[in-house]
Coordinates of C-alpha atoms and ligand atoms in Angstrom, one line a residue:
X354 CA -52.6 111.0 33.0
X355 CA -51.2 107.2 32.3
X356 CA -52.7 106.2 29.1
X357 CA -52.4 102.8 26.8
X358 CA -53.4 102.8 23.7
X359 CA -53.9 99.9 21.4
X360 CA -54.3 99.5 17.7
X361 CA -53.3 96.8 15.1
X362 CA -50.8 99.1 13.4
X363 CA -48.8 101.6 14.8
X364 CA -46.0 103.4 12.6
X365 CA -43.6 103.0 12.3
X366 CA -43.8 99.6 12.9
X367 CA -46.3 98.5 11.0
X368 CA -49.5 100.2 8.6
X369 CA -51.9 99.4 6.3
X370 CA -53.2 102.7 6.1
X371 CA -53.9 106.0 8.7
X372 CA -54.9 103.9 11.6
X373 CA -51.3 103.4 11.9
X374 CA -50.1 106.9 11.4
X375 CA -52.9 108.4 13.7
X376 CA -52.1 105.9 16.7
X377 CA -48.1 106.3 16.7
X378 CA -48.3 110.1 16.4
X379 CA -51.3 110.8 18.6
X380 CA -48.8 108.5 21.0
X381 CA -45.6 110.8 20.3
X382 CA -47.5 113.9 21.3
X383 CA -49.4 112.7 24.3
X384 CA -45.8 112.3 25.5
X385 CA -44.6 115.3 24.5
X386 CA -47.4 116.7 26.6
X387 CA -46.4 115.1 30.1
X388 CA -48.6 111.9 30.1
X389 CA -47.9 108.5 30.8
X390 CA -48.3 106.4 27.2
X391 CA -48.2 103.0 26.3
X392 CA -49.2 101.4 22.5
X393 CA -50.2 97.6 22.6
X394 CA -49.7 96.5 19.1
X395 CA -48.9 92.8 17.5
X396 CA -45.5 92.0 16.9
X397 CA -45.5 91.6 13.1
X398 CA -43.4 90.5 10.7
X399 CA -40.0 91.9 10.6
X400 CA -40.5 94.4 13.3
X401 CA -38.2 92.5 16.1
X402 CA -35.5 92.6 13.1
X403 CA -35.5 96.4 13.1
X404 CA -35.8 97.0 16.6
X405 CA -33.3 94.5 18.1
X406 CA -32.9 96.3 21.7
X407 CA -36.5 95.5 22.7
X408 CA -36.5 93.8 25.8
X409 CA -38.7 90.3 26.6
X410 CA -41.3 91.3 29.7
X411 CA -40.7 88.9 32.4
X412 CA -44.9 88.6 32.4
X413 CA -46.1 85.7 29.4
X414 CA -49.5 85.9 28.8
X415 CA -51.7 82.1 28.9
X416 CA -54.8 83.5 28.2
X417 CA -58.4 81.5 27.0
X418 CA -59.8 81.5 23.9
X419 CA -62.4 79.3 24.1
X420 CA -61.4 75.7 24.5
X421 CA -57.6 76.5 24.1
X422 CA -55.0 78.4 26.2
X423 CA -52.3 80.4 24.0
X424 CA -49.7 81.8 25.0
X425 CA -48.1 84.8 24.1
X426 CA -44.7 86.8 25.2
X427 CA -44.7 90.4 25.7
X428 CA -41.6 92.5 24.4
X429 CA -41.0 96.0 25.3
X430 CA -39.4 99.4 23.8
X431 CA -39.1 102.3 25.6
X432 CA -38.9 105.1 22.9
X433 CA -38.3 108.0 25.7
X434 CA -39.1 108.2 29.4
X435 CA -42.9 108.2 29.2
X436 CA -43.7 106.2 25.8
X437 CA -43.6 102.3 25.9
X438 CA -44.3 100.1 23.1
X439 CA -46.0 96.6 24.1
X440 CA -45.8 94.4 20.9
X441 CA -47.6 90.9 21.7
X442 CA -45.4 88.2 20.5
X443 CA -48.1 85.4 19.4
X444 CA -46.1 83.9 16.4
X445 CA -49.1 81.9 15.2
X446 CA -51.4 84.6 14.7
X447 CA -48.8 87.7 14.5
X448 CA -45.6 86.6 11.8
X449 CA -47.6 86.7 8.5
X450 CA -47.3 88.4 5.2
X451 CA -50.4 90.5 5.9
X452 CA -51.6 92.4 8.7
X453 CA -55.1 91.5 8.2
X454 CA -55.1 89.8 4.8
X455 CA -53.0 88.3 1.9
X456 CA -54.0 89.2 -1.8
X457 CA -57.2 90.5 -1.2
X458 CA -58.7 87.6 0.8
X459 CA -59.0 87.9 4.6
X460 CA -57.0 85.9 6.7
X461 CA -59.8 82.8 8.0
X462 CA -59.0 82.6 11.5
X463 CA -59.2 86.7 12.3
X464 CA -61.7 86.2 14.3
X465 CA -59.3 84.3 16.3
X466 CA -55.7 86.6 15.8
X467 CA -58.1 89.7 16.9
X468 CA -59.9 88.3 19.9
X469 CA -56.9 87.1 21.1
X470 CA -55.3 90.3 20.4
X471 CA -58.1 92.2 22.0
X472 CA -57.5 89.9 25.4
X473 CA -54.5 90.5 25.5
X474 CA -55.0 94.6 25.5
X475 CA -57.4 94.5 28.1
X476 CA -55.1 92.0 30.5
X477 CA -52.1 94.4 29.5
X478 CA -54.5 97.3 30.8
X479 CA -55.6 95.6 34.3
X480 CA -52.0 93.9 35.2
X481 CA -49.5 96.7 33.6
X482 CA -47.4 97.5 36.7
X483 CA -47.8 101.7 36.4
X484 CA -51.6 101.1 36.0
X485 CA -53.3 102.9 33.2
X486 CA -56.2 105.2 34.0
X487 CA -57.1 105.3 30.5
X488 CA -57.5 102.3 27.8
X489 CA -57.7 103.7 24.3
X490 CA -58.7 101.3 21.4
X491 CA -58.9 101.9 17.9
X492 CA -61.4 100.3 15.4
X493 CA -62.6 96.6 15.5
X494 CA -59.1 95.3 15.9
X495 CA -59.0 95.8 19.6
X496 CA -63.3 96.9 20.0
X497 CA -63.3 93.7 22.3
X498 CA -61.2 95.0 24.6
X499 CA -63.5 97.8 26.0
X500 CA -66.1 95.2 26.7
X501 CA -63.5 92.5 28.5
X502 CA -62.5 95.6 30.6
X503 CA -66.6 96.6 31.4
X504 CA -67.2 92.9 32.1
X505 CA -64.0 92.5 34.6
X506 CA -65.5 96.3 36.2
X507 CA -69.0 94.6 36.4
X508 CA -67.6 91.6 38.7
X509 CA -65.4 93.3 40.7
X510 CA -68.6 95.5 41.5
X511 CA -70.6 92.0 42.4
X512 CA -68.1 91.6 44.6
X513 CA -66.3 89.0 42.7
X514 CA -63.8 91.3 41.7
X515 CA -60.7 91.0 40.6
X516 CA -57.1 92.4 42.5
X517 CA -53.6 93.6 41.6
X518 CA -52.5 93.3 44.7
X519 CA -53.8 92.4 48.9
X520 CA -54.0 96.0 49.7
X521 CA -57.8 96.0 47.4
X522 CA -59.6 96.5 44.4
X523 CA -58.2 98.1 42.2
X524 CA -59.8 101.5 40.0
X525 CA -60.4 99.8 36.2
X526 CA -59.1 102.0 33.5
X527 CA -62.0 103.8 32.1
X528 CA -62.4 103.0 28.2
X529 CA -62.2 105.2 25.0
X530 CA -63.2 103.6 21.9
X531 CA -62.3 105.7 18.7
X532 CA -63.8 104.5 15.0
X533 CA -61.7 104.9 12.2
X534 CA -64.3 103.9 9.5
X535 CA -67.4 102.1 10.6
X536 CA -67.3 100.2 7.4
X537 CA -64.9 98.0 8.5
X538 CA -67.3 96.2 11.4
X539 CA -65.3 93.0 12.3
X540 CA -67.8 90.5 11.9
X541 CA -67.9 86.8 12.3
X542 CA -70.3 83.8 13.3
X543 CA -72.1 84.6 16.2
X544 CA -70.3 80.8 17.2
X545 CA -66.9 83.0 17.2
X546 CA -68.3 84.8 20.1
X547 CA -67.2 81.5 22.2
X548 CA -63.9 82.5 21.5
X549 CA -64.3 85.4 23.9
X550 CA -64.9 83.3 26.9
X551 CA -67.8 85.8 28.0
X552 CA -71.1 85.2 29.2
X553 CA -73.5 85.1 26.1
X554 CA -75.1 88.2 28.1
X555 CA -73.2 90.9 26.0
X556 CA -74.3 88.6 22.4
X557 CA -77.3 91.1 22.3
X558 CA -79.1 94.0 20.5
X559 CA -77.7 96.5 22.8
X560 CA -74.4 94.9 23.2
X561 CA -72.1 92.5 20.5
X562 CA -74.5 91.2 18.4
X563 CA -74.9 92.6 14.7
X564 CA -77.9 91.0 12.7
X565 CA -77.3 87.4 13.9
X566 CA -73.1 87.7 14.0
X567 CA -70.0 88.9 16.3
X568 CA -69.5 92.5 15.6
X569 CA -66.0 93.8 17.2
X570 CA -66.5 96.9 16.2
X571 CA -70.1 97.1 18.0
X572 CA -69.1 96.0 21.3
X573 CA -67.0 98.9 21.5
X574 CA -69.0 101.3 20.8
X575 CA -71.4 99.2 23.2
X576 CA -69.6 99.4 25.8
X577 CA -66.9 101.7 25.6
X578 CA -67.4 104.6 28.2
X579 CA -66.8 107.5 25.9
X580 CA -66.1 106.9 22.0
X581 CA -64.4 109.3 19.1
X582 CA -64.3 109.4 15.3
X583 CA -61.8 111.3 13.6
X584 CA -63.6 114.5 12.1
X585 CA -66.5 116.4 13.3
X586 CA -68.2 115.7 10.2
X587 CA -67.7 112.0 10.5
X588 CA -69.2 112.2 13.5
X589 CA -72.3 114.2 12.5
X590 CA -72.8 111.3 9.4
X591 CA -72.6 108.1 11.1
X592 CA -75.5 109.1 12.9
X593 CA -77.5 109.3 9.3
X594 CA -79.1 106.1 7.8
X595 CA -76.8 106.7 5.0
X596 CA -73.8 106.5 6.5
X597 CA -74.5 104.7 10.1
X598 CA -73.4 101.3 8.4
X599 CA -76.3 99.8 10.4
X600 CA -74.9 100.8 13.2
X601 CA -76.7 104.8 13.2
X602 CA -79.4 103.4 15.9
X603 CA -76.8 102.4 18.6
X604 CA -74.8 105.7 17.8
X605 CA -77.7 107.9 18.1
X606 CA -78.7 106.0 21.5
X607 CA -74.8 107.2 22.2
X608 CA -74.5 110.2 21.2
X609 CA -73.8 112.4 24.1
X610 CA -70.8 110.2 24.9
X611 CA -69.3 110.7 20.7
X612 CA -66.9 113.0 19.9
X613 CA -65.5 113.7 16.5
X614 CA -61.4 114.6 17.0
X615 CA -59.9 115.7 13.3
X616 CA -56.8 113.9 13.2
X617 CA -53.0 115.6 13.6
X618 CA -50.1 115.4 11.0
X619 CA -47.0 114.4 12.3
X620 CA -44.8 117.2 10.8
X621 CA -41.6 115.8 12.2
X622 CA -42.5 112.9 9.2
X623 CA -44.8 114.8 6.8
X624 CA -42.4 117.9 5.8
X625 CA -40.6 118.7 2.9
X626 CA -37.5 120.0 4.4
X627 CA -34.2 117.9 5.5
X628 CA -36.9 114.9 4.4
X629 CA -34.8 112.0 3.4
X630 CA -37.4 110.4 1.2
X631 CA -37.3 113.7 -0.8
X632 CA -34.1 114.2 -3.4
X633 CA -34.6 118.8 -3.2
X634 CA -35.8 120.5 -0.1
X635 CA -38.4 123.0 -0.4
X636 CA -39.9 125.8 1.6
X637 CA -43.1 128.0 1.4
X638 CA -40.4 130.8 0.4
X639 CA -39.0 129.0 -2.0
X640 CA -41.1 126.5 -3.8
X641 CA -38.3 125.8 -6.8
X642 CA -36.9 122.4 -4.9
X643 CA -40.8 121.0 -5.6
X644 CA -40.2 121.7 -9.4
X645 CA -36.8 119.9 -8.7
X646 CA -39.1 116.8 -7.3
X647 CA -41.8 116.9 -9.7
X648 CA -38.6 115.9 -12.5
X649 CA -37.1 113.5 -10.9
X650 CA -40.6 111.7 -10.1
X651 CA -41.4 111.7 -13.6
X652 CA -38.4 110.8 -14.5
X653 CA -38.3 107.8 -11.1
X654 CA -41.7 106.7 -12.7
X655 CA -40.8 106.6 -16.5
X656 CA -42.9 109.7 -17.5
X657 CA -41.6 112.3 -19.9
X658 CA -40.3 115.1 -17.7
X659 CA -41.9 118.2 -18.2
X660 CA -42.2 121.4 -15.7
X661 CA -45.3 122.8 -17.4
X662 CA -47.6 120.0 -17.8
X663 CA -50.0 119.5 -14.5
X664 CA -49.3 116.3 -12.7
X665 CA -52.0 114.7 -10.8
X666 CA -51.3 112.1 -8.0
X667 CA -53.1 109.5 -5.8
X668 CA -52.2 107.3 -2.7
X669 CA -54.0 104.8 -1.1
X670 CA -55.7 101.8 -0.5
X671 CA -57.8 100.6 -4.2
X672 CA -61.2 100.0 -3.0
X673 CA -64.7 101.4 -3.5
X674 CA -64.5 104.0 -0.5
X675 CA -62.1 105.7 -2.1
X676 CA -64.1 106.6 -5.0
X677 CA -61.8 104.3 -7.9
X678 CA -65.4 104.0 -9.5
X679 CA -65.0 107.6 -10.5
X680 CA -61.5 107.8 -10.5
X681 CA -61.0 105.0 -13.5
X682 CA -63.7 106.6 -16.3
X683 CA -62.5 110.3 -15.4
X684 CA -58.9 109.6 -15.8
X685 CA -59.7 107.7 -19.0
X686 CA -61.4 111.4 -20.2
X687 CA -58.8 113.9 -18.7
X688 CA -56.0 111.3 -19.7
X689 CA -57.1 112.2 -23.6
X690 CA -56.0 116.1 -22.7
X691 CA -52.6 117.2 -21.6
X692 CA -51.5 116.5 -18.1
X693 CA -50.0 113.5 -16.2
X694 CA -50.9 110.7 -13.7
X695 CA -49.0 109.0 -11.1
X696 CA -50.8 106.6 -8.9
X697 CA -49.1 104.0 -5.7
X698 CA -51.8 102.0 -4.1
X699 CA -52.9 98.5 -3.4
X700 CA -56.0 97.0 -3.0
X701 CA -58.7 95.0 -4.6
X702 CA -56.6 92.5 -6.9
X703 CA -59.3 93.5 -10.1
X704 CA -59.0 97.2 -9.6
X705 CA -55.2 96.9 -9.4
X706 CA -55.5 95.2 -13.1
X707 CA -57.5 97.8 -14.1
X708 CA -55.1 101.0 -13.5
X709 CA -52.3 98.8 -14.7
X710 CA -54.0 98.9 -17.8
X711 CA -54.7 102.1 -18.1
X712 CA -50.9 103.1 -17.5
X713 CA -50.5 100.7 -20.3
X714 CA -53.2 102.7 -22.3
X715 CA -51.2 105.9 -21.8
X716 CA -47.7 105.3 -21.5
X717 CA -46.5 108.8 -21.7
X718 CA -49.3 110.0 -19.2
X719 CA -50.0 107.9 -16.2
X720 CA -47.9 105.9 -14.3
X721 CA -49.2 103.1 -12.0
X722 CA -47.3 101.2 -8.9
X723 CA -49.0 98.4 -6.9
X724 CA -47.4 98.1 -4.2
X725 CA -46.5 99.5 -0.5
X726 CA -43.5 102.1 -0.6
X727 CA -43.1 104.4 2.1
X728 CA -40.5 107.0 0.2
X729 CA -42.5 107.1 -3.1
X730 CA -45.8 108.1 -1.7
X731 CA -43.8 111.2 -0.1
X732 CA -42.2 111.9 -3.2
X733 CA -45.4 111.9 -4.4
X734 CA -46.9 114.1 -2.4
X735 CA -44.0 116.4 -3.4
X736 CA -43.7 115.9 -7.2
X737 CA -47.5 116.3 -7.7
X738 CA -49.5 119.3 -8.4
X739 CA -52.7 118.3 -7.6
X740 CA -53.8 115.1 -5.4
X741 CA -57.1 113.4 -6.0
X742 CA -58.9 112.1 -3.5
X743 CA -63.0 111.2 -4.7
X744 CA -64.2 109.5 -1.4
X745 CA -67.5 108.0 -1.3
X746 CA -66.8 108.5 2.4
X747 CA -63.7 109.7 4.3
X748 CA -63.9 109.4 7.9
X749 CA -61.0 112.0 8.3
X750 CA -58.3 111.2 5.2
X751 CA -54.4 111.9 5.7
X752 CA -53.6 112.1 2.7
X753 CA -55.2 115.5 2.0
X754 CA -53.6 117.2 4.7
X755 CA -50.2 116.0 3.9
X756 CA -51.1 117.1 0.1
X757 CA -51.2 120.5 1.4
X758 CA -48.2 121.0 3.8
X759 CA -46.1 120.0 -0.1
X760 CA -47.5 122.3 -1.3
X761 CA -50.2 119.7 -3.7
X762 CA -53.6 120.7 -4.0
X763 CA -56.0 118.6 -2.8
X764 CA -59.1 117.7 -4.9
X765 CA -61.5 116.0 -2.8
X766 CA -64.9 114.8 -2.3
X767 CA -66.8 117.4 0.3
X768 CA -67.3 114.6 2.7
X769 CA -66.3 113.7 6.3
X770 CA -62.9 114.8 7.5
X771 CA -61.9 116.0 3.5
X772 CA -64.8 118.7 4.0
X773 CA -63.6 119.4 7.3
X774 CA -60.0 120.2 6.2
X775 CA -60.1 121.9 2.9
X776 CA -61.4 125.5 1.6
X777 CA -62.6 125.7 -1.7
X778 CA -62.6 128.6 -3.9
X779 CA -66.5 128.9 -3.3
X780 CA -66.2 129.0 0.3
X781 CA -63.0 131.6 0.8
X782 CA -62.1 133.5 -2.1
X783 CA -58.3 134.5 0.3
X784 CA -58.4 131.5 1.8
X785 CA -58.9 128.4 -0.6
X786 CA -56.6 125.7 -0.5
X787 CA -58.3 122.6 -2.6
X788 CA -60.9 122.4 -4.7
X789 CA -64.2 120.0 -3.9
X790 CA -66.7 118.4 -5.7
X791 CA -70.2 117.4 -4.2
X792 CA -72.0 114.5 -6.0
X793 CA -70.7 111.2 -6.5
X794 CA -69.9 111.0 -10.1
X795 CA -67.5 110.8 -12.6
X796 CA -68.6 113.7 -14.2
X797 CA -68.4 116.0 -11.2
X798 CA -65.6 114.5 -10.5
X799 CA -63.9 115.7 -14.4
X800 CA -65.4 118.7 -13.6
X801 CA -63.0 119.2 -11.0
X802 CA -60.0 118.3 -12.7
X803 CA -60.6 120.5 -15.3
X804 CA -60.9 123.6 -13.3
X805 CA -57.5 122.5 -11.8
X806 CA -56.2 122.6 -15.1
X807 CA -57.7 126.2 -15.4
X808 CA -56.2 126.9 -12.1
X809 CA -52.6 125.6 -13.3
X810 CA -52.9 128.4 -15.9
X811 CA -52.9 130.8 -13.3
X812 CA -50.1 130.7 -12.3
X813 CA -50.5 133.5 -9.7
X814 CA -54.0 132.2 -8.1
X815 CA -52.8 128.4 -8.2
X816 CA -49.5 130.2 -6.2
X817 CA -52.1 131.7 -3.3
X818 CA -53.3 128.1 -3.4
X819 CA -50.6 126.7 -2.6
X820 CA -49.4 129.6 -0.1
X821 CA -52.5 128.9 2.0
X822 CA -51.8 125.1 1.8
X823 CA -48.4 125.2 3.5
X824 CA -49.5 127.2 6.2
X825 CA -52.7 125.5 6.9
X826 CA -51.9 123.8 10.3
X827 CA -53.1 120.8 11.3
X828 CA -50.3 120.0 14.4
X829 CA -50.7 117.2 16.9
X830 CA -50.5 119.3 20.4
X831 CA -54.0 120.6 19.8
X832 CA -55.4 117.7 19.2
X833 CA -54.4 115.3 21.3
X834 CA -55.4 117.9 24.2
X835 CA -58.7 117.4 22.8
X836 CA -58.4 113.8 23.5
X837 CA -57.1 114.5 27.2
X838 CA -60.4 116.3 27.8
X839 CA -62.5 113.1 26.4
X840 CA -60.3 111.1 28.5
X841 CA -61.8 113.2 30.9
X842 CA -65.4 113.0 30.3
X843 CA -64.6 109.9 30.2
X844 CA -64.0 109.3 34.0
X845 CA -67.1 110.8 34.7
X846 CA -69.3 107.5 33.9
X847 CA -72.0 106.9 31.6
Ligands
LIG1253 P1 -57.0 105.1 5.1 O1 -56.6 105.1 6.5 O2 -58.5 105.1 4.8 O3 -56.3 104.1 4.3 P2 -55.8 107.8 5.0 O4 -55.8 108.8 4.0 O5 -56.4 108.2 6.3 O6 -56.6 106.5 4.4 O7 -54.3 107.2 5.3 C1 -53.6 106.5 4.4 C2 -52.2 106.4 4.9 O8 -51.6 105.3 4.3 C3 -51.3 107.6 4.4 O9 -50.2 107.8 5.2 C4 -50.9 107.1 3.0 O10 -49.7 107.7 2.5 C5 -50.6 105.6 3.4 N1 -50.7 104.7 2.2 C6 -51.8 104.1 1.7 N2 -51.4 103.3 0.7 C7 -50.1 103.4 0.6 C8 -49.2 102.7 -0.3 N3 -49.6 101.9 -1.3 N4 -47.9 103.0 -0.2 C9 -47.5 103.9 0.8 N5 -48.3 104.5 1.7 C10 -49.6 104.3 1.5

């Protein structure tokens, strides 16, 4: 099958967060299986530096966005015979600090950057030269494209349509939309929609329109032909009022044509052997190198090093999905009682103040870094005996899964993809990998770090735990076949 994908982020070339690491490796295996692949992503900041043998396409882009025509130059890099990176080369909108933002305020004109961005995907898609059957977008980023490609499918069939070449029409790529959180909903002033050049036919109920603005994310689940999410789970909640983000109605209406996909770990990155980010190797066998990490990270991080005490560890972006409301009053309980806390994340300026402070509060227990660093959050992974993750809502969470191939237990909310990948205790007695916690609070949420702690003093239980966490297996083959099959149904019309 000849498939592009497109996505804001791709690693590693650029990431906020698992969007990125979801879209490059679902990319590397859908190679690795035989298919056709290309990733449309922006050329951002610093990525031409690092990959200097990308070539210039001979094809610039002049496309509208409402009153203006930009331009844009298209550079490729071809990382093996079927897998081609497009990076859109709009200097303007592309060559910024931030991918989406710059400390903590959104960029103004992203209605702008990602309309343009989505234009470009679905001109890429209709005027590529080896024709993709497939057009795969991820999250609001690039929603828009799924509707440009359904509006350029609806002219051609009115007869206005639109050729590659004088031998006829040609077939449109059919249209996958997949949502990586539904929380992030792309909205602007319903006046941005000019931007899109499009009939004011799709600003509707049914179609772009969200409660009197331009939802992105909405037109492609509008009009994309099939659509994903990245847990079964996930899948199940958005459909609930409580979870649906406004948006449970249209997915409900859409349901037959949503499929919830758990994400893949790429275990050529996310292992703990011949890893250079890692200082001791370590095996299932032989779990004495991840004693060897967890010193040196306390010692890298300025924590006294010590074997025996349980060290707790968190990754990620510092907002309210990921549960920091709980996070922050049960780490000030547990931090009282003997065991250690390393945390990397950045986020929302005022709750990055706040863990700085409580590092500062207990200098000799928790250790705080704001900031994006690739290596540390591995050797985190590895030096850690426990890694918290207290969701509100996960969609399908990484960092769980790559907590358990090192060997980390994961202790996580029992919600979306974090129920959907980890066995508790209560669920498998042979089996249990990670401990969860059901309500939302900080209570429930202390609760489960102290029967970690209890589990730590077991040494031959919390062993089994960790046993069954490195052989859990969550490889990328399987699922992207699943996606080949949606890509499928997807051919099959609506
Ligand atoms: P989300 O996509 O909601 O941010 P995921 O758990 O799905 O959360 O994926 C997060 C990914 O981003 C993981 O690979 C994680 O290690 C990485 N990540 C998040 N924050 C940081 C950071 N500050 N430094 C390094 N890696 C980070």
């Amino acid at each position: 099958m000849k498939i592009l994908l497109a996505s804001s982020e791709v690693h590693p070339y650029s990431k906020t967060g698992g969007l990125a690491d979801m879209v490059g490796a679902l990319g590397k295996a859908l190679a690795r299986a035989g298919h056709t692949v290309g990733i449309v992503t922006p050329l951002s900041l610093g990525i031409r530096e690092r990959y200097p043998e990308m070539q210039k396409l001979p094809m610039s882009l002049v496309l509208p966005l409402g009153q203006e025509q930009i331009k844009a130059d298209v550079w490729s890099l071809d990382q093996n015979p079927n897998r081609t990176l497009y990076f859109v080369d709009q200097p303007a909108f592309f060559q910024r600090p931030g991918l989406y933002q710059e400390q903590g305020a959104n960029y103004p004109d992203n209605a702008r950057r990602f309309i343009f961005l989505s234009k470009a995907v679905a001109h890429l898609a209709l005027h590529l030269p080896w024709q993709p059957e497939v057009l795969h977008v991820h999250d609001w980023q690039t929603g828009l494209a799924a509707l440009f490609i359904a509006h350029e499918r609806k002219r051609a069939a009115q007869g206005n349509g639109f050729r590659t070449s004088d031998s006829g029409l040609r077939i449109f790529p059919r249209t996958c939309m997949t949502i990586h959180n539904l929380a992030y909903q792309g909205l602007f002033p319903a006046a941005d929609y000019a931007l899109t050049n499009l009939p004011w036919d799709y600003f509707t109920l049914a179609g772009a329109e969200f409660y009197g603005q331009l939802s992105c994310l909405k037109a492609g689940i509008a009009y994309g032909d099939v659509l994903t999410t990245v847990s079964p789970r996930y899948a199940r909640e958005i459909t609930t009022p409580e979870f649906g983000c406004g948006m449970d109605g249209l997915l409900r209406q859409r349901q037959s044509s949503l499929f919830g996909i758990l994400n893949g770990v790429d275990y050529e990155e996310w292992n703990t052997v011949n890893n250079p980010c890692l200082k001791h190797s370590y095996s299932v066998s032989d779990l004495s190198g991840k004693t060897a990490n967890k010193l040196a990270l306390q010692e890298e991080l300025g924590l006294p090093q010590n074997e025996r005490v349980p060290l707790f560890g968190n990754i990620g972006r510092m907002v309210e999905q990921k549960g920091v409301e709980l996070l922050h009053p049960a780490l000030m309980e547990m931090l009282q009682t003997d065991l250690q806390y390393v945390m990397l994340g950045t986020g929302n300026p005022s709750v990055e103040k706040a863990f700085e402070e409580l590092a500062r509060r207990f200098p000799n227990k928790a250790a705080v870094r704001v900031g994006f660093d690739e290596g540390l959050s591995h050797r985190i992974e590895a030096g850690c005996d426990f890694f918290l993750m207290p969701s509100q809502f996960e969609p399908c969470g990484l960092n769980q899964m790559y907590s358990l191939r090192y060997g980390t237990i994961p202790i996580v909310r029992a919600t979306g993809g974090l129920d959907d990948t980890i066995t508790d205790i209560r669920q498998n007695v042979e089996k249990a990998d990670g401990i969860k916690f059901d309500q939302y609070s900080a209570p429930a949420f202390s609760k489960a770090i102290r029967k970690a702690v209890a589990l730590y003093d077991q040494p031959e239980l919390f062993h089994n735990f960790q046993v069954n966490a490195m052989n859990a297996d969550f490889s990328w083959d399987r699922t992207a076949a699943e996606y080949v099959q949606v890509y499928e149904r997807a051919g099959q019309g609506r």
